[in-house]
mmCIF file with all atom_site columns, C-alpha atoms in Angstrom:
data_model
loop_
_atom_site.group_PDB
_atom_site.id
_atom_site.type_symbol
_atom_site.label_atom_id
_atom_site.label_alt_id
_atom_site.label_comp_id
_atom_site.label_asym_id
_atom_site.label_entity_id
_atom_site.label_seq_id
_atom_site.pdbx_PDB_ins_code
_atom_site.Cartn_x
_atom_site.Cartn_y
_atom_site.Cartn_z
_atom_site.occupancy
_atom_site.B_iso_or_equiv
_atom_site.pdbx_formal_charge
_atom_site.auth_seq_id
_atom_site.auth_comp_id
_atom_site.auth_asym_id
_atom_site.auth_atom_id
_atom_site.pdbx_PDB_model_num
ATOM 1   C CA . LEU A 1 1   ? 12.399 49.574 -218.426 1.00 48.00 ? 1   LEU A CA 1
ATOM 2   C CA . SER A 1 2   ? 13.658 46.182 -219.506 1.00 51.00 ? 2   SER A CA 1
ATOM 3   C CA . ASP A 1 3   ? 10.613 45.578 -221.743 1.00 51.00 ? 3   ASP A CA 1
ATOM 4   C CA . GLY A 1 4   ? 7.204  47.010 -222.567 1.00 52.00 ? 4   GLY A CA 1
ATOM 5   C CA . PHE A 1 5   ? 5.418  44.842 -220.012 1.00 53.00 ? 5   PHE A CA 1
ATOM 6   C CA . ALA A 1 6   ? 7.485  45.870 -216.995 1.00 59.00 ? 6   ALA A CA 1
ATOM 7   C CA . ALA A 1 7   ? 4.951  48.379 -215.706 1.00 62.00 ? 7   ALA A CA 1
ATOM 8   C CA . GLU A 1 8   ? 2.273  45.681 -215.690 1.00 77.00 ? 8   GLU A CA 1
ATOM 9   C CA . ARG A 1 9   ? 4.265  43.454 -213.339 1.00 86.00 ? 9   ARG A CA 1
ATOM 10  C CA . PRO A 1 10  ? 4.103  43.793 -209.538 1.00 91.00 ? 10  PRO A CA 1
ATOM 11  C CA . ARG A 1 11  ? 6.557  46.346 -208.215 1.00 94.00 ? 11  ARG A CA 1
ATOM 12  C CA . ALA A 1 12  ? 9.499  45.390 -206.037 1.00 96.00 ? 12  ALA A CA 1
ATOM 13  C CA . VAL A 1 13  ? 11.781 47.745 -204.148 1.00 97.00 ? 13  VAL A CA 1
ATOM 14  C CA . SER A 1 14  ? 14.999 47.124 -202.244 1.00 97.00 ? 14  SER A CA 1
ATOM 15  C CA . LEU A 1 15  ? 16.298 48.918 -199.183 1.00 98.00 ? 15  LEU A CA 1
ATOM 16  C CA . ILE A 1 16  ? 20.030 48.600 -198.635 1.00 97.00 ? 16  ILE A CA 1
ATOM 17  C CA . ASP A 1 17  ? 21.999 49.338 -195.495 1.00 96.00 ? 17  ASP A CA 1
ATOM 18  C CA . GLY A 1 18  ? 25.158 50.466 -197.266 1.00 94.00 ? 18  GLY A CA 1
ATOM 19  C CA . GLY A 1 19  ? 27.517 50.081 -194.325 1.00 92.00 ? 19  GLY A CA 1
ATOM 20  C CA . TRP A 1 20  ? 26.258 46.576 -193.598 1.00 91.00 ? 20  TRP A CA 1
ATOM 21  C CA . LEU A 1 21  ? 26.541 45.558 -197.262 1.00 91.00 ? 21  LEU A CA 1
ATOM 22  C CA . GLU A 1 22  ? 30.121 46.780 -197.529 1.00 87.00 ? 22  GLU A CA 1
ATOM 23  C CA . ASN A 1 23  ? 31.094 44.784 -194.437 1.00 85.00 ? 23  ASN A CA 1
ATOM 24  C CA . ALA A 1 24  ? 29.338 41.707 -195.824 1.00 83.00 ? 24  ALA A CA 1
ATOM 25  C CA . ARG A 1 25  ? 31.117 42.012 -199.177 1.00 80.00 ? 25  ARG A CA 1
ATOM 26  C CA . ARG A 1 26  ? 34.524 41.824 -197.507 1.00 73.00 ? 26  ARG A CA 1
ATOM 27  C CA . GLY A 1 27  ? 33.820 38.227 -196.592 1.00 63.00 ? 27  GLY A CA 1
ATOM 28  C CA . LEU A 1 28  ? 31.923 37.349 -199.753 1.00 65.00 ? 28  LEU A CA 1
ATOM 29  C CA . VAL A 1 29  ? 33.043 39.079 -202.951 1.00 59.00 ? 29  VAL A CA 1
ATOM 30  C CA . SER A 1 30  ? 36.551 40.002 -204.057 1.00 59.00 ? 30  SER A CA 1
ATOM 31  C CA . ASP A 1 31  ? 35.823 40.502 -207.756 1.00 60.00 ? 31  ASP A CA 1
ATOM 32  C CA . PRO A 1 32  ? 36.605 44.149 -208.681 1.00 60.00 ? 32  PRO A CA 1
ATOM 33  C CA . ARG A 1 33  ? 33.983 43.930 -211.444 1.00 64.00 ? 33  ARG A CA 1
ATOM 34  C CA . TRP A 1 34  ? 31.208 43.648 -208.850 1.00 74.00 ? 34  TRP A CA 1
ATOM 35  C CA . ASP A 1 35  ? 28.749 46.524 -209.208 1.00 86.00 ? 35  ASP A CA 1
ATOM 36  C CA . LEU A 1 36  ? 25.747 47.656 -207.214 1.00 90.00 ? 36  LEU A CA 1
ATOM 37  C CA . GLN A 1 37  ? 23.391 48.039 -210.182 1.00 91.00 ? 37  GLN A CA 1
ATOM 38  C CA . SER A 1 38  ? 23.606 44.401 -211.258 1.00 89.00 ? 38  SER A CA 1
ATOM 39  C CA . PHE A 1 39  ? 23.500 43.275 -207.626 1.00 90.00 ? 39  PHE A CA 1
ATOM 40  C CA . VAL A 1 40  ? 20.135 44.918 -206.925 1.00 92.00 ? 40  VAL A CA 1
ATOM 41  C CA . ASP A 1 41  ? 18.730 43.612 -210.203 1.00 91.00 ? 41  ASP A CA 1
ATOM 42  C CA . ARG A 1 42  ? 19.409 40.090 -208.886 1.00 89.00 ? 42  ARG A CA 1
ATOM 43  C CA . LEU A 1 43  ? 17.345 40.810 -205.767 1.00 91.00 ? 43  LEU A CA 1
ATOM 44  C CA . VAL A 1 44  ? 14.110 41.171 -207.751 1.00 91.00 ? 44  VAL A CA 1
ATOM 45  C CA . PRO A 1 45  ? 11.692 38.221 -207.427 1.00 89.00 ? 45  PRO A CA 1
ATOM 46  C CA . LYS A 1 46  ? 10.549 36.409 -210.544 1.00 87.00 ? 46  LYS A CA 1
ATOM 47  C CA . HIS A 1 47  ? 7.686  38.070 -212.441 1.00 88.00 ? 47  HIS A CA 1
ATOM 48  C CA . HIS A 1 48  ? 8.328  41.416 -210.669 1.00 92.00 ? 48  HIS A CA 1
ATOM 49  C CA . TRP A 1 49  ? 10.159 44.510 -211.834 1.00 92.00 ? 49  TRP A CA 1
ATOM 50  C CA . ARG A 1 50  ? 12.494 46.739 -209.852 1.00 94.00 ? 50  ARG A CA 1
ATOM 51  C CA . PHE A 1 51  ? 10.625 49.947 -209.291 1.00 95.00 ? 51  PHE A CA 1
ATOM 52  C CA . ARG A 1 52  ? 13.285 51.638 -207.154 1.00 96.00 ? 52  ARG A CA 1
ATOM 53  C CA . SER A 1 53  ? 16.205 50.923 -204.847 1.00 97.00 ? 53  SER A CA 1
ATOM 54  C CA . TYR A 1 54  ? 16.981 52.953 -201.729 1.00 98.00 ? 54  TYR A CA 1
ATOM 55  C CA . TYR A 1 55  ? 20.544 53.103 -200.440 1.00 98.00 ? 55  TYR A CA 1
ATOM 56  C CA . PHE A 1 56  ? 21.282 54.252 -196.891 1.00 98.00 ? 56  PHE A CA 1
ATOM 57  C CA . ASP A 1 57  ? 24.722 55.244 -195.692 1.00 97.00 ? 57  ASP A CA 1
ATOM 58  C CA . ALA A 1 58  ? 26.471 57.729 -193.429 1.00 96.00 ? 58  ALA A CA 1
ATOM 59  C CA . LEU A 1 59  ? 28.987 60.390 -194.326 1.00 95.00 ? 59  LEU A CA 1
ATOM 60  C CA . PRO A 1 60  ? 32.174 60.006 -192.239 1.00 94.00 ? 60  PRO A CA 1
ATOM 61  C CA . PHE A 1 61  ? 32.908 62.241 -189.285 1.00 94.00 ? 61  PHE A CA 1
ATOM 62  C CA . LYS A 1 62  ? 34.286 65.695 -190.082 1.00 93.00 ? 62  LYS A CA 1
ATOM 63  C CA . ASP A 1 63  ? 35.030 68.251 -187.389 1.00 91.00 ? 63  ASP A CA 1
ATOM 64  C CA . ARG A 1 64  ? 32.816 71.270 -188.017 1.00 89.00 ? 64  ARG A CA 1
ATOM 65  C CA . ASN A 1 65  ? 35.293 73.838 -186.752 1.00 90.00 ? 65  ASN A CA 1
ATOM 66  C CA . ASN A 1 66  ? 38.725 72.449 -187.557 1.00 91.00 ? 66  ASN A CA 1
ATOM 67  C CA . PRO A 1 67  ? 38.572 69.423 -189.890 1.00 93.00 ? 67  PRO A CA 1
ATOM 68  C CA . THR A 1 68  ? 41.828 67.633 -190.601 1.00 93.00 ? 68  THR A CA 1
ATOM 69  C CA . SER A 1 69  ? 43.041 67.011 -194.132 1.00 95.00 ? 69  SER A CA 1
ATOM 70  C CA . HIS A 1 70  ? 42.353 63.290 -193.640 1.00 94.00 ? 70  HIS A CA 1
ATOM 71  C CA . GLN A 1 71  ? 38.774 63.992 -192.561 1.00 93.00 ? 71  GLN A CA 1
ATOM 72  C CA . LEU A 1 72  ? 38.194 66.273 -195.530 1.00 95.00 ? 72  LEU A CA 1
ATOM 73  C CA . LYS A 1 73  ? 39.608 63.669 -197.926 1.00 96.00 ? 73  LYS A CA 1
ATOM 74  C CA . ARG A 1 74  ? 37.453 60.820 -196.569 1.00 95.00 ? 74  ARG A CA 1
ATOM 75  C CA . TYR A 1 75  ? 34.358 63.038 -196.469 1.00 95.00 ? 75  TYR A CA 1
ATOM 76  C CA . GLY A 1 76  ? 34.842 64.150 -200.056 1.00 96.00 ? 76  GLY A CA 1
ATOM 77  C CA . GLU A 1 77  ? 35.448 60.601 -201.288 1.00 96.00 ? 77  GLU A CA 1
ATOM 78  C CA . LYS A 1 78  ? 32.271 59.383 -199.575 1.00 95.00 ? 78  LYS A CA 1
ATOM 79  C CA . GLU A 1 79  ? 30.252 62.261 -201.024 1.00 96.00 ? 79  GLU A CA 1
ATOM 80  C CA . ASP A 1 80  ? 31.489 61.325 -204.501 1.00 96.00 ? 80  ASP A CA 1
ATOM 81  C CA . GLU A 1 81  ? 30.649 57.639 -203.909 1.00 95.00 ? 81  GLU A CA 1
ATOM 82  C CA . LEU A 1 82  ? 27.090 58.380 -202.746 1.00 97.00 ? 82  LEU A CA 1
ATOM 83  C CA . ARG A 1 83  ? 26.560 60.868 -205.579 1.00 97.00 ? 83  ARG A CA 1
ATOM 84  C CA . THR A 1 84  ? 27.553 58.144 -208.060 1.00 95.00 ? 84  THR A CA 1
ATOM 85  C CA . ILE A 1 85  ? 25.118 55.674 -206.475 1.00 96.00 ? 85  ILE A CA 1
ATOM 86  C CA . ASP A 1 86  ? 22.339 58.268 -206.530 1.00 96.00 ? 86  ASP A CA 1
ATOM 87  C CA . ARG A 1 87  ? 22.780 58.544 -210.313 1.00 96.00 ? 87  ARG A CA 1
ATOM 88  C CA . LEU A 1 88  ? 22.297 54.835 -210.936 1.00 95.00 ? 88  LEU A CA 1
ATOM 89  C CA . GLU A 1 89  ? 19.109 53.736 -212.654 1.00 94.00 ? 89  GLU A CA 1
ATOM 90  C CA . ARG A 1 90  ? 16.130 54.150 -210.285 1.00 95.00 ? 90  ARG A CA 1
ATOM 91  C CA . PHE A 1 91  ? 18.272 54.643 -207.181 1.00 97.00 ? 91  PHE A CA 1
ATOM 92  C CA . THR A 1 92  ? 17.677 57.008 -204.279 1.00 97.00 ? 92  THR A CA 1
ATOM 93  C CA . VAL A 1 93  ? 20.324 57.678 -201.627 1.00 98.00 ? 93  VAL A CA 1
ATOM 94  C CA . ARG A 1 94  ? 19.465 58.666 -198.057 1.00 97.00 ? 94  ARG A CA 1
ATOM 95  C CA . ARG A 1 95  ? 22.364 60.092 -196.055 1.00 96.00 ? 95  ARG A CA 1
ATOM 96  C CA . GLY A 1 96  ? 23.073 59.902 -192.352 1.00 95.00 ? 96  GLY A CA 1
ATOM 97  C CA . TYR A 1 97  ? 26.138 61.183 -190.527 1.00 93.00 ? 97  TYR A CA 1
ATOM 98  C CA . CYS A 1 98  ? 28.774 60.097 -188.024 1.00 93.00 ? 98  CYS A CA 1
ATOM 99  C CA . LYS A 1 99  ? 29.214 61.584 -184.566 1.00 92.00 ? 99  LYS A CA 1
ATOM 100 C CA . GLN A 1 100 ? 32.456 61.525 -182.593 1.00 88.00 ? 100 GLN A CA 1
ATOM 101 C CA . THR A 1 101 ? 32.422 61.152 -178.831 1.00 87.00 ? 101 THR A CA 1
ATOM 102 C CA . VAL A 1 102 ? 35.474 61.568 -176.605 1.00 83.00 ? 102 VAL A CA 1
ATOM 103 C CA . VAL A 1 103 ? 35.439 60.248 -173.044 1.00 78.00 ? 103 VAL A CA 1
ATOM 104 C CA . ALA A 1 104 ? 38.084 59.635 -170.400 1.00 74.00 ? 104 ALA A CA 1
ATOM 105 C CA . GLY A 1 105 ? 38.243 56.259 -168.679 1.00 69.00 ? 105 GLY A CA 1
ATOM 106 C CA . TYR A 1 106 ? 40.282 53.220 -167.825 1.00 65.00 ? 106 TYR A CA 1
ATOM 107 C CA . LEU A 1 107 ? 40.867 50.598 -170.488 1.00 64.00 ? 107 LEU A CA 1
ATOM 108 C CA . GLY A 1 108 ? 39.451 47.195 -169.614 1.00 64.00 ? 108 GLY A CA 1
ATOM 109 C CA . GLY A 1 109 ? 42.116 44.534 -169.158 1.00 62.00 ? 109 GLY A CA 1
ATOM 110 C CA . GLY A 1 110 ? 44.870 47.113 -169.289 1.00 58.00 ? 110 GLY A CA 1
ATOM 111 C CA . GLY A 1 111 ? 46.315 46.367 -165.849 1.00 61.00 ? 111 GLY A CA 1
ATOM 112 C CA . PHE A 1 112 ? 47.377 49.209 -163.589 1.00 61.00 ? 112 PHE A CA 1
ATOM 113 C CA . GLN A 1 113 ? 46.752 52.608 -165.166 1.00 62.00 ? 113 GLN A CA 1
ATOM 114 C CA . GLU A 1 114 ? 47.990 55.705 -163.437 1.00 67.00 ? 114 GLU A CA 1
ATOM 115 C CA . LYS A 1 115 ? 45.958 58.103 -165.568 1.00 71.00 ? 115 LYS A CA 1
ATOM 116 C CA . LEU A 1 116 ? 42.665 58.073 -167.372 1.00 70.00 ? 116 LEU A CA 1
ATOM 117 C CA . THR A 1 117 ? 42.878 57.293 -171.074 1.00 72.00 ? 117 THR A CA 1
ATOM 118 C CA . LYS A 1 118 ? 41.102 59.339 -173.713 1.00 75.00 ? 118 LYS A CA 1
ATOM 119 C CA . VAL A 1 119 ? 38.816 57.074 -175.695 1.00 77.00 ? 119 VAL A CA 1
ATOM 120 C CA . VAL A 1 120 ? 37.412 58.235 -179.034 1.00 81.00 ? 120 VAL A CA 1
ATOM 121 C CA . THR A 1 121 ? 34.335 56.530 -180.481 1.00 84.00 ? 121 THR A CA 1
ATOM 122 C CA . ILE A 1 122 ? 32.557 57.281 -183.745 1.00 86.00 ? 122 ILE A CA 1
ATOM 123 C CA . GLU A 1 123 ? 28.899 56.337 -184.110 1.00 88.00 ? 123 GLU A CA 1
ATOM 124 C CA . GLN A 1 124 ? 26.751 56.230 -187.217 1.00 89.00 ? 124 GLN A CA 1
ATOM 125 C CA . LYS A 1 125 ? 23.591 58.318 -186.808 1.00 92.00 ? 125 LYS A CA 1
ATOM 126 C CA . MET A 1 126 ? 20.204 58.468 -188.584 1.00 94.00 ? 126 MET A CA 1
ATOM 127 C CA . VAL A 1 127 ? 20.814 55.630 -191.053 1.00 96.00 ? 127 VAL A CA 1
ATOM 128 C CA . ASP A 1 128 ? 18.710 53.071 -189.171 1.00 95.00 ? 128 ASP A CA 1
ATOM 129 C CA . VAL A 1 129 ? 15.921 55.581 -188.594 1.00 96.00 ? 129 VAL A CA 1
ATOM 130 C CA . LEU A 1 130 ? 15.847 56.677 -192.241 1.00 97.00 ? 130 LEU A CA 1
ATOM 131 C CA . LEU A 1 131 ? 15.655 53.082 -193.438 1.00 97.00 ? 131 LEU A CA 1
ATOM 132 C CA . ALA A 1 132 ? 12.920 52.159 -190.954 1.00 97.00 ? 132 ALA A CA 1
ATOM 133 C CA . VAL A 1 133 ? 10.827 55.201 -191.913 1.00 97.00 ? 133 VAL A CA 1
ATOM 134 C CA . GLU A 1 134 ? 11.233 54.455 -195.634 1.00 97.00 ? 134 GLU A CA 1
ATOM 135 C CA . LEU A 1 135 ? 10.299 50.812 -195.157 1.00 98.00 ? 135 LEU A CA 1
ATOM 136 C CA . THR A 1 136 ? 7.110  51.771 -193.343 1.00 97.00 ? 136 THR A CA 1
ATOM 137 C CA . ARG A 1 137 ? 6.227  54.513 -195.852 1.00 97.00 ? 137 ARG A CA 1
ATOM 138 C CA . ILE A 1 138 ? 6.672  52.254 -198.887 1.00 97.00 ? 138 ILE A CA 1
ATOM 139 C CA . ALA A 1 139 ? 4.419  49.567 -197.439 1.00 97.00 ? 139 ALA A CA 1
ATOM 140 C CA . TRP A 1 140 ? 1.617  51.836 -196.249 1.00 97.00 ? 140 TRP A CA 1
ATOM 141 C CA . SER A 1 141 ? 1.649  54.009 -199.389 1.00 97.00 ? 141 SER A CA 1
ATOM 142 C CA . LYS A 1 142 ? 1.486  50.833 -201.535 1.00 96.00 ? 142 LYS A CA 1
ATOM 143 C CA . GLU A 1 143 ? 4.483  52.019 -203.548 1.00 95.00 ? 143 GLU A CA 1
ATOM 144 C CA . ALA A 1 144 ? 5.417  48.348 -203.625 1.00 95.00 ? 144 ALA A CA 1
ATOM 145 C CA . LEU A 1 145 ? 4.187  45.267 -201.836 1.00 91.00 ? 145 LEU A CA 1
ATOM 146 C CA . HIS A 1 146 ? 7.386  43.247 -202.167 1.00 97.00 ? 146 HIS A CA 1
ATOM 147 C CA . ILE A 1 147 ? 10.267 44.785 -200.252 1.00 97.00 ? 147 ILE A CA 1
ATOM 148 C CA . GLY A 1 148 ? 13.789 43.393 -200.222 1.00 97.00 ? 148 GLY A CA 1
ATOM 149 C CA . LEU A 1 149 ? 15.834 44.373 -197.175 1.00 97.00 ? 149 LEU A CA 1
ATOM 150 C CA . VAL A 1 150 ? 19.623 44.101 -197.261 1.00 96.00 ? 150 VAL A CA 1
ATOM 151 C CA . GLY A 1 151 ? 20.871 44.464 -193.717 1.00 94.00 ? 151 GLY A CA 1
ATOM 152 C CA . GLY A 1 152 ? 21.051 42.830 -190.334 1.00 92.00 ? 152 GLY A CA 1
ATOM 153 C CA . ASP A 1 153 ? 20.191 45.343 -187.616 1.00 93.00 ? 153 ASP A CA 1
ATOM 154 C CA . GLY A 1 154 ? 17.624 44.376 -185.013 1.00 94.00 ? 154 GLY A CA 1
ATOM 155 C CA . ASP A 1 155 ? 16.450 48.003 -184.956 1.00 94.00 ? 155 ASP A CA 1
ATOM 156 C CA . TYR A 1 156 ? 14.508 47.277 -188.158 1.00 97.00 ? 156 TYR A CA 1
ATOM 157 C CA . VAL A 1 157 ? 12.139 44.809 -186.490 1.00 97.00 ? 157 VAL A CA 1
ATOM 158 C CA . ALA A 1 158 ? 9.377  47.309 -185.633 1.00 97.00 ? 158 ALA A CA 1
ATOM 159 C CA . ALA A 1 159 ? 9.388  48.707 -189.180 1.00 97.00 ? 159 ALA A CA 1
ATOM 160 C CA . VAL A 1 160 ? 9.268  45.198 -190.662 1.00 98.00 ? 160 VAL A CA 1
ATOM 161 C CA . ARG A 1 161 ? 6.237  44.394 -188.549 1.00 98.00 ? 161 ARG A CA 1
ATOM 162 C CA . ALA A 1 162 ? 4.541  47.636 -189.588 1.00 98.00 ? 162 ALA A CA 1
ATOM 163 C CA . ALA A 1 163 ? 5.221  46.873 -193.255 1.00 97.00 ? 163 ALA A CA 1
ATOM 164 C CA . ARG A 1 164 ? 3.753  43.394 -192.891 1.00 97.00 ? 164 ARG A CA 1
ATOM 165 C CA . ASP A 1 165 ? 0.680  44.879 -191.196 1.00 97.00 ? 165 ASP A CA 1
ATOM 166 C CA . ALA A 1 166 ? 0.244  47.010 -194.324 1.00 97.00 ? 166 ALA A CA 1
ATOM 167 C CA . GLY A 1 167 ? 0.190  43.897 -196.494 1.00 96.00 ? 167 GLY A CA 1
ATOM 168 C CA . ALA A 1 168 ? 3.770  43.956 -197.783 1.00 97.00 ? 168 ALA A CA 1
ATOM 169 C CA . ILE A 1 169 ? 6.001  40.914 -198.100 1.00 97.00 ? 169 ILE A CA 1
ATOM 170 C CA . VAL A 1 170 ? 9.419  41.608 -196.593 1.00 98.00 ? 170 VAL A CA 1
ATOM 171 C CA . ARG A 1 171 ? 12.301 39.466 -197.818 1.00 97.00 ? 171 ARG A CA 1
ATOM 172 C CA . LEU A 1 172 ? 15.576 39.692 -195.900 1.00 96.00 ? 172 LEU A CA 1
ATOM 173 C CA . PHE A 1 173 ? 18.863 39.245 -197.762 1.00 94.00 ? 173 PHE A CA 1
ATOM 174 C CA . HIS A 1 174 ? 21.397 38.281 -195.139 1.00 90.00 ? 174 HIS A CA 1
ATOM 175 C CA . ILE A 1 175 ? 24.725 36.584 -194.576 1.00 85.00 ? 175 ILE A CA 1
ATOM 176 C CA . LYS A 1 176 ? 26.952 35.794 -191.655 1.00 75.00 ? 176 LYS A CA 1
ATOM 177 C CA . THR A 1 177 ? 30.649 36.423 -192.208 1.00 71.00 ? 177 THR A CA 1
ATOM 178 C CA . ALA A 1 178 ? 33.580 37.490 -190.072 1.00 64.00 ? 178 ALA A CA 1
ATOM 179 C CA . THR A 1 179 ? 32.664 41.121 -190.790 1.00 65.00 ? 179 THR A CA 1
ATOM 180 C CA . SER A 1 180 ? 28.854 41.048 -190.708 1.00 72.00 ? 180 SER A CA 1
ATOM 181 C CA . ALA A 1 181 ? 25.973 39.382 -188.913 1.00 82.00 ? 181 ALA A CA 1
ATOM 182 C CA . VAL A 1 182 ? 22.198 39.500 -188.679 1.00 90.00 ? 182 VAL A CA 1
ATOM 183 C CA . ALA A 1 183 ? 20.123 39.922 -185.532 1.00 92.00 ? 183 ALA A CA 1
ATOM 184 C CA . PRO A 1 184 ? 18.096 36.781 -184.704 1.00 93.00 ? 184 PRO A CA 1
ATOM 185 C CA . GLU A 1 185 ? 15.019 38.905 -183.983 1.00 96.00 ? 185 GLU A CA 1
ATOM 186 C CA . LEU A 1 186 ? 15.201 40.377 -187.502 1.00 96.00 ? 186 LEU A CA 1
ATOM 187 C CA . LEU A 1 187 ? 15.439 36.912 -189.048 1.00 94.00 ? 187 LEU A CA 1
ATOM 188 C CA . ALA A 1 188 ? 12.337 35.931 -187.092 1.00 95.00 ? 188 ALA A CA 1
ATOM 189 C CA . ALA A 1 189 ? 10.363 39.061 -188.053 1.00 97.00 ? 189 ALA A CA 1
ATOM 190 C CA . VAL A 1 190 ? 10.542 38.911 -191.866 1.00 97.00 ? 190 VAL A CA 1
ATOM 191 C CA . ASP A 1 191 ? 8.432  36.863 -194.276 1.00 97.00 ? 191 ASP A CA 1
ATOM 192 C CA . GLU A 1 192 ? 11.245 35.381 -196.353 1.00 95.00 ? 192 GLU A CA 1
ATOM 193 C CA . ARG A 1 193 ? 14.982 34.905 -195.950 1.00 94.00 ? 193 ARG A CA 1
ATOM 194 C CA . VAL A 1 194 ? 17.652 34.577 -198.657 1.00 92.00 ? 194 VAL A CA 1
ATOM 195 C CA . ASP A 1 195 ? 21.352 33.936 -198.102 1.00 89.00 ? 195 ASP A CA 1
ATOM 196 C CA . LEU A 1 196 ? 23.340 36.536 -200.040 1.00 86.00 ? 196 LEU A CA 1
ATOM 197 C CA . ALA A 1 197 ? 25.863 33.876 -200.978 1.00 80.00 ? 197 ALA A CA 1
ATOM 198 C CA . LEU A 1 198 ? 23.194 32.383 -203.259 1.00 78.00 ? 198 LEU A CA 1
ATOM 199 C CA . VAL A 1 199 ? 22.660 35.761 -204.914 1.00 73.00 ? 199 VAL A CA 1
ATOM 200 C CA . GLU A 1 200 ? 26.345 36.337 -205.523 1.00 63.00 ? 200 GLU A CA 1
ATOM 201 C CA . VAL A 1 201 ? 27.060 32.964 -207.093 1.00 51.00 ? 201 VAL A CA 1
ATOM 202 C CA . GLY A 1 202 ? 23.953 33.356 -209.254 1.00 45.00 ? 202 GLY A CA 1
ATOM 203 C CA . LEU A 1 203 ? 22.199 30.146 -208.262 1.00 37.00 ? 203 LEU A CA 1
ATOM 204 C CA . GLY A 1 204 ? 18.860 29.910 -210.004 1.00 35.00 ? 204 GLY A CA 1
ATOM 205 C CA . GLY A 1 205 ? 18.943 33.415 -211.485 1.00 36.00 ? 205 GLY A CA 1
ATOM 206 C CA . ARG A 1 206 ? 16.418 35.604 -209.738 1.00 39.00 ? 206 ARG A CA 1
ATOM 207 C CA . LEU A 1 207 ? 15.542 34.288 -206.298 1.00 37.00 ? 207 LEU A CA 1
#
């Protein structure tokens, strides 16, 4: 705890969509000294204390039967990264996974195509569901009544509404860059909205 009175202050928690945050950082922060611990500390409202931060991300795709060396390398690096985050002060990591789908079809705008083309897509699974469930649980269990959400997916709208019904204040930390965006319906659903650019340049200290 930062001081002896921290436990007497209202609790605040933050829920972070890790994939969304990484995409947002590409258009916002280039400083190699940036670190997640100090970032989440800046998300805490004045006169509150950070009770816990939840970080949601997906492990990259790895073929179960015959993984390539590249897949194994990326999977291992991501495991190490999430393990490091999980060891930060008052952090909890929730892990999803990635699923690969292979279909045959014609490429749009590709002109005449004699044969079908194999198209490989990789989708992130479970991350949105895990975050939505955690958001609802925190609000209804009264673990904290101020919840900071770092993300932009419209799939969070129902959970935000449920959290507000439980009496929680949901503050959305968002930004629009070339590599990230926020769903308009999510912006409309939350109680408060903060541009992440203000957090990163440190305007006004805690927001």
